[in-house]
Amino acid sequence: MVGRESWYSHLTRAGFQDVEAAARQLAEPPLAPIADDGAVRDALASAADPDLALSTLARLLDAAPNADELLTALRTDAAFRARLVAVLGFSTALGDHLVRRPEHWEELAGDVTWPGLTDLRTRLQRTSTKDELRVEYRRQLVRLAALDLNDELGVAPVSAALAELAAATIDAALQIAAGDLPSDAVPCRLAVIGMGKCGGAELNYVSDVDVIFVAEPAGDGDEAAALGTATTLANTAMRVCSDHTAEGTIWPVDAALRPEGRAGPLVRTLASHRAYYENWAKTWEFQALLKARPIAGDLELGESFVRAVNPLVWHAAERDGFVDDVQRMRRRVEDHVRPAELDRQLKLGPGGLRDVEFAVQLLQLVHGRADPSLRSGNTLEALERLTAGGYVGRNDGALLDDAYRFLRTLEHRIQVRQLRRTHVVPRSDDVLRPLGRALGLRRAPVEQLQETWRRHAREVRRLHEKLFYRPLLSAVARLPGAEARLTPEAAKARLEALGYLDPDGALRHLDALTRGVSRRAAIQRTLLPVLLGWFADGPEPDAGLAGFRKVSDALGTTHWYLRLLRDERAAAERMATVLASGRYATELLMRSPEAVAMLGEDSEMVPRARAPLESEVRAGVARHDDPTAAIGVVRAMRRRELFRISAAALTGLLPSEDVGEAVTAVSEATVSGALEAAVRAVEAERGTRLGTRVAVIAMGRLGGREMSYASDADVLFVHDPVTGADEKEATDNALAVANEVRRLLSLPSPEPALTIDPNLRPEGRQGPLVRTLASYEAYYRRWGQVWENQALLRAAPCCGDEGVTERFMAMVDPLRWPSGGLSDAQIREIRRIKARVESERLPRGADPSTHLKLGPGGLSDVEWLAQLLQLRFAHREPSLRTTQTRAALNSAVDADLLRSADRNALLRSWDFATSIRDAVVLVTARPSDTLPSDVRTRAAVSRVLGYQPGESAAMVDDYRRAARRARAVFERVFYGE
């Protein structure tokens, strides 16, 4: 016998809470014979609750008639010792049972395995009374709990074993019930259908066993009488399981999931069940039937029931509002949790088991229509298949699986402690401590348990909201069942019905995207039925599908691309819209496929301002000594931002009137980056500083911040030599910089080019590309003409030396806003030039009524009218001093120079023409100043502008009408008529 102090020390280290009581028990019979047995002491110390293990073992030894055999087994059989102590040291209820039925300890000795369903049925059917059934049920429960608490079975096998035990118990209860039938009872066939966790083979230790009873006459017997017999059998079997006797109770059998619930008949025929589900069942009833499985009684009849209802289950998702119904049901379940328990509800609360189960079931019901592999009633098995099929991301699936296993294990431990039906995590540390130790958390069991549980709950809630409220589910659910997964026959029929012009070519794309068993192909098989419909909503469905294939080929192996489309409806739908709208955005995406990531968030679709873009390109240029590499950084930025702008415009997130401002900001940053690269290149080549300050002045649409996707960048190059520099050398350097800017931006590239157009400079193409400030001033003072002053109305700083741009603007302001306005001769000259432009620059053979720029009421008319008003009146109306057409016309109305109705007519035509020009580029990736003559292109342009299919003629009529009204205003105001 060890010394008293040694015992106290040992017991304290072992985790006993009441060391005095433990020491007393070990010093007295019946535990004294094992007090010095180190193996037994270590086993007791390893128990979840050592005090409970010790005290219950003492009670068991007192009660057992073969206590000596028990003590011998404790000493010699390590596996038995571990199992017995695991049960006695955690479950008070099963410990009490062993004390009442001490012979059952032998179930834990030797080679212990779970017997399986067939053996269980045999064992339980040997019983003939309620009490005998209860005793045998507890015997098997002790065996299972021992394997579970000793970590010999995982949570999934334990749940399946509990479901098997329930099935065998109900079978035995039916046998007992049959023995109570009167001798004249009409024979019947009765099947018990397991529902809920029993049907899913994932039962808890203490749970209602949900069932449905299906009956048929035996042979040609009377149906009504047979149903009477079946009802008696069902009622009696339910009482056999749920009644309280001297041996306690087993669990309630709950038939409330039957048709019409508790108000409906307990037993129905197969035909009656089918009629109900076909005509009156609600969404939740089909969700419940997902777990239906024959468990007892006439299994052949049970299989017939499952075969009859399965087609209805797997088409339930096609019901109107199905997804919304399931989501509302989950919210109602959560709303009914008692507020005092909400934060500790393991089953129904946020982050609980129901979050996982509802998410998995919704995904199954939506996608399982077309993918039979998903048709499982078991949550973990279904989750595994959803993950393997690509419906759930690998990481998400692994996290959910891990969390669900932990939560179910915690639920099992809470219930097996006292064999009470509860799903609430206890608050008391005295209860949490053994609970944590039973889960293998030994260092700080209470704190570790709380932290682990909360972490899993947070992950479950996050993933539940991500999967359960995944918007793409509603779109998939709305597809007819035959279209929810692509087969060649269904795909071709769907393509033709949706209006694809080349269904055979589309089929080839589909085959390439979905061929094989890879995860990528599986996810695309899920996405494409929905995407095909979204492509068809666009003007170019065939192009949309072809573009999707190209993007998928480029990005399909990345970890985020298909996950983004699967999990974010906005991203998938926007991508479909963009790809099916034309070539421009699609070609940009082909060059930078990673830009598809921005489609998932509204905030990512907002065009970026010039300042951050300019900072980005300058930092990028600074990292490269090679100017070609440096301009590559600039071009990458422009490519990405043009895709952002065009995608936002195509998806309705960017109003058409804001496109010009957004494109201008990108163009300014592009020119600024090119200037930075050019200056570095010239200085590096010549081995010296420039000796001059260089600036770029924006002109035309760039200066007016009204650029379209295909606009050139109209600019003036100006420089100002530093003090003491040689002016000729400085001019040569500035010229080299200007030429380098033009060269860098004109390097061959597959993406849309930004052409530098310096032709608005003094003397046009014949004049020098670069001038000093003094040279510009001298030219405009001595030779400047009224049309050149008119062009300067749009002059604005672009980039380069700020001092130079400020001095240039101060120099031209008096020219474009002359102090006395215009003379009559100057007004006549402007009108003459405008008339000449109309007659000479309109392309030969062009229809003036469809020419967006030079036709009557087109862009030119509106802009010339605004500019004439500015030249005439800006000296006395400062608000007219703007480079922007819209702002100038609004200011003219404020200054009473133009009627509001006239302004509206002008802007209606100007906006319409601008939108059409942008839409033509988006559709064709080519600029055009005329309404498309090609029928298909015109139809596509009209769709991009928001017209319905078949309304392209209406678009033309609407534009012509707007242009006529604008022309009438132009002629009256511009020509003074």
CSV table of C-alpha atoms in Angstrom, one decimal, residues 574 577-578 585 598-599 602 604-607 641-656 659 662 709 922:
chain,number,residue,atom,x,y,z
A,574,ARG,CA,-22.5,39.6,-64.7
A,577,THR,CA,-24.0,39.4,-69.5
A,578,VAL,CA,-20.6,40.8,-70.4
A,585,ALA,CA,-15.2,43.6,-73.0
A,598,MET,CA,-14.0,42.0,-59.8
A,599,LEU,CA,-17.5,41.0,-61.1
A,602,ASP,CA,-20.4,46.0,-56.5
A,604,GLU,CA,-15.1,46.5,-57.4
A,605,MET,CA,-17.2,47.6,-60.4
A,606,VAL,CA,-16.9,51.3,-59.5
A,607,PRO,CA,-14.5,53.1,-61.9
A,641,GLU,CA,-9.7,49.6,-66.1
A,642,LEU,CA,-11.4,49.6,-69.5
A,643,PHE,CA,-12.8,46.1,-68.6
A,644,ARG,CA,-14.0,47.4,-65.3
A,645,ILE,CA,-15.8,50.4,-67.0
A,646,SER,CA,-17.2,48.4,-69.9
A,647,ALA,CA,-18.4,45.6,-67.6
A,648,ALA,CA,-20.0,48.1,-65.2
A,649,ALA,CA,-21.8,49.8,-68.2
A,650,LEU,CA,-23.0,46.5,-69.6
A,651,THR,CA,-24.4,45.3,-66.3
A,652,GLY,CA,-26.2,48.5,-65.5
A,653,LEU,CA,-23.9,49.6,-62.7
A,654,LEU,CA,-22.4,52.6,-64.6
A,655,PRO,CA,-24.8,55.1,-66.2
A,656,SER,CA,-24.0,55.8,-69.9
A,659,VAL,CA,-18.7,56.5,-69.1
A,662,ALA,CA,-14.4,57.2,-66.4
A,709,TYR,CA,-14.0,53.7,-75.7
A,922,LEU,CA,-18.8,47.2,-77.1
